[in-house]
Amino acid sequence: MKKFITRGIYMTCGIKEDIKREELSMKDIQSCLDRHFENKGDECLQDKGYNHYAIKHKEGRVFSVFKDVKGKKIYIITDGLHLADDPEHGRTYPMTTILYPEEY
């Protein structure tokens, strides 16, 4: 079950290129996204706690790590949780980005 929402999902050029080259599939990405929105990434316990706090208080960002997606490490970050209900920014935030660590 999703614990928070996003208004948009974006991928970096590296992720898009690996999908194009079929080194990653959209199924791989969707699996990571599902786990991200359930706060079930591979990050350490301390970072899971930070994510839990951010989700509960709609503050900050949720940062997930997926350690072995076809031999690659992937980050997923949802930023702007505090803007979800803001009349000015709520249509575009929170936003989620999928990226490789070297693209961070």
GROMACS .gro file of C-alpha atoms in nm:
model
  104
    1MET     CA    1   0.000   0.000   0.000
    2LYS     CA    2   0.134   0.344  -0.095
    3LYS     CA    3   0.237   0.558   0.200
    4PHE     CA    4   0.269   0.886   0.007
    5ILE     CA    5   0.197   1.035  -0.334
    6THR     CA    6   0.385   1.196  -0.618
    7ARG     CA    7   0.269   1.435  -0.888
    8GLY     CA    8   0.535   1.338  -1.141
    9ILE     CA    9   0.798   1.074  -1.204
   10TYR     CA   10   1.118   1.166  -1.383
   11MET     CA   11   1.416   0.958  -1.498
   12THR     CA   12   1.768   1.077  -1.558
   13CYS     CA   13   1.939   1.031  -1.892
   14GLY     CA   14   2.138   0.735  -1.758
   15ILE     CA   15   1.825   0.546  -1.655
   16LYS     CA   16   1.650   0.627  -1.984
   17GLU     CA   17   1.953   0.515  -2.183
   18ASP     CA   18   1.973   0.180  -1.999
   19ILE     CA   19   1.602   0.120  -2.064
   20LYS     CA   20   1.658   0.202  -2.431
   21ARG     CA   21   1.954  -0.042  -2.442
   22GLU     CA   22   1.737  -0.297  -2.258
   23GLU     CA   23   1.979  -0.318  -1.965
   24LEU     CA   24   1.680  -0.223  -1.746
   25SER     CA   25   1.312  -0.278  -1.812
   26MET     CA   26   1.011  -0.074  -1.718
   27LYS     CA   27   0.911  -0.374  -1.506
   28ASP     CA   28   1.237  -0.332  -1.308
   29ILE     CA   29   1.164   0.038  -1.261
   30GLN     CA   30   0.801  -0.023  -1.162
   31SER     CA   31   0.909  -0.278  -0.902
   32CYS     CA   32   1.147  -0.023  -0.748
   33LEU     CA   33   0.879   0.247  -0.755
   34ASP     CA   34   0.628   0.018  -0.583
   35ARG     CA   35   0.879  -0.056  -0.308
   36HIS     CA   36   0.975   0.313  -0.282
   37PHE     CA   37   0.615   0.421  -0.221
   38GLU     CA   38   0.585   0.151   0.046
   39ASN     CA   39   0.915   0.265   0.210
   40LYS     CA   40   1.068  -0.077   0.145
   41GLY     CA   41   1.399   0.010  -0.019
   42ASP     CA   42   1.739  -0.139   0.062
   43GLU     CA   43   1.864   0.163   0.258
   44CYS     CA   44   1.993   0.129   0.613
   45LEU     CA   45   1.760   0.132   0.914
   46GLN     CA   46   1.852   0.488   1.005
   47ASP     CA   47   1.756   0.611   0.657
   48LYS     CA   48   1.433   0.411   0.671
   49GLY     CA   49   1.359   0.600   0.994
   50TYR     CA   50   1.423   0.934   0.823
   51ASN     CA   51   1.188   0.828   0.543
   52HIS     CA   52   0.921   0.723   0.791
   53TYR     CA   53   0.945   1.062   0.964
   54ALA     CA   54   0.924   1.249   0.632
   55ILE     CA   55   0.617   1.048   0.527
   56LYS     CA   56   0.442   1.083   0.861
   57HIS     CA   57   0.503   1.458   0.890
   58LYS     CA   58   0.488   1.542   0.516
   59GLU     CA   59   0.824   1.707   0.553
   60GLY     CA   60   1.143   1.678   0.352
   61ARG     CA   61   1.202   1.396   0.111
   62VAL     CA   62   1.195   1.018   0.083
   63PHE     CA   63   1.522   0.867  -0.037
   64SER     CA   64   1.527   0.499  -0.138
   65VAL     CA   65   1.816   0.281  -0.246
   66PHE     CA   66   1.782  -0.035  -0.452
   67LYS     CA   67   2.112  -0.223  -0.437
   68ASP     CA   68   2.087  -0.486  -0.709
   69VAL     CA   69   1.863  -0.412  -1.004
   70LYS     CA   70   2.025  -0.623  -1.276
   71GLY     CA   71   2.362  -0.555  -1.113
   72LYS     CA   72   2.306  -0.182  -1.074
   73LYS     CA   73   2.231   0.044  -0.778
   74ILE     CA   74   1.938   0.281  -0.825
   75TYR     CA   75   1.821   0.576  -0.616
   76ILE     CA   76   1.465   0.702  -0.608
   77ILE     CA   77   1.396   1.037  -0.442
   78THR     CA   78   1.058   1.197  -0.379
   79ASP     CA   79   1.100   1.561  -0.285
   80GLY     CA   80   0.857   1.830  -0.179
   81LEU     CA   81   0.620   1.627   0.041
   82HIS     CA   82   0.535   1.948   0.228
   83LEU     CA   83   0.404   2.106  -0.094
   84ALA     CA   84   0.145   1.837  -0.174
   85ASP     CA   85  -0.145   2.042  -0.036
   86ASP     CA   86  -0.009   2.384  -0.131
   87PRO     CA   87  -0.247   2.558  -0.377
   88GLU     CA   88   0.041   2.711  -0.572
   89HIS     CA   89   0.278   2.412  -0.591
   90GLY     CA   90   0.053   2.112  -0.521
   91ARG     CA   91  -0.005   2.034  -0.888
   92THR     CA   92   0.364   1.964  -0.948
   93TYR     CA   93   0.493   1.854  -0.604
   94PRO     CA   94   0.588   1.613  -0.462
   95MET     CA   95   0.802   1.494  -0.752
   96THR     CA   96   0.995   1.171  -0.785
   97THR     CA   97   1.327   1.117  -0.963
   98ILE     CA   98   1.486   0.784  -1.057
   99LEU     CA   99   1.864   0.800  -1.098
  100TYR     CA  100   2.197   0.626  -1.061
  101PRO     CA  101   2.421   0.721  -0.767
  102GLU     CA  102   2.677   0.880  -1.001
  103GLU     CA  103   2.399   1.109  -1.134
  104TYR     CA  104   2.312   1.237  -0.785
   0.00000   0.00000   0.00000
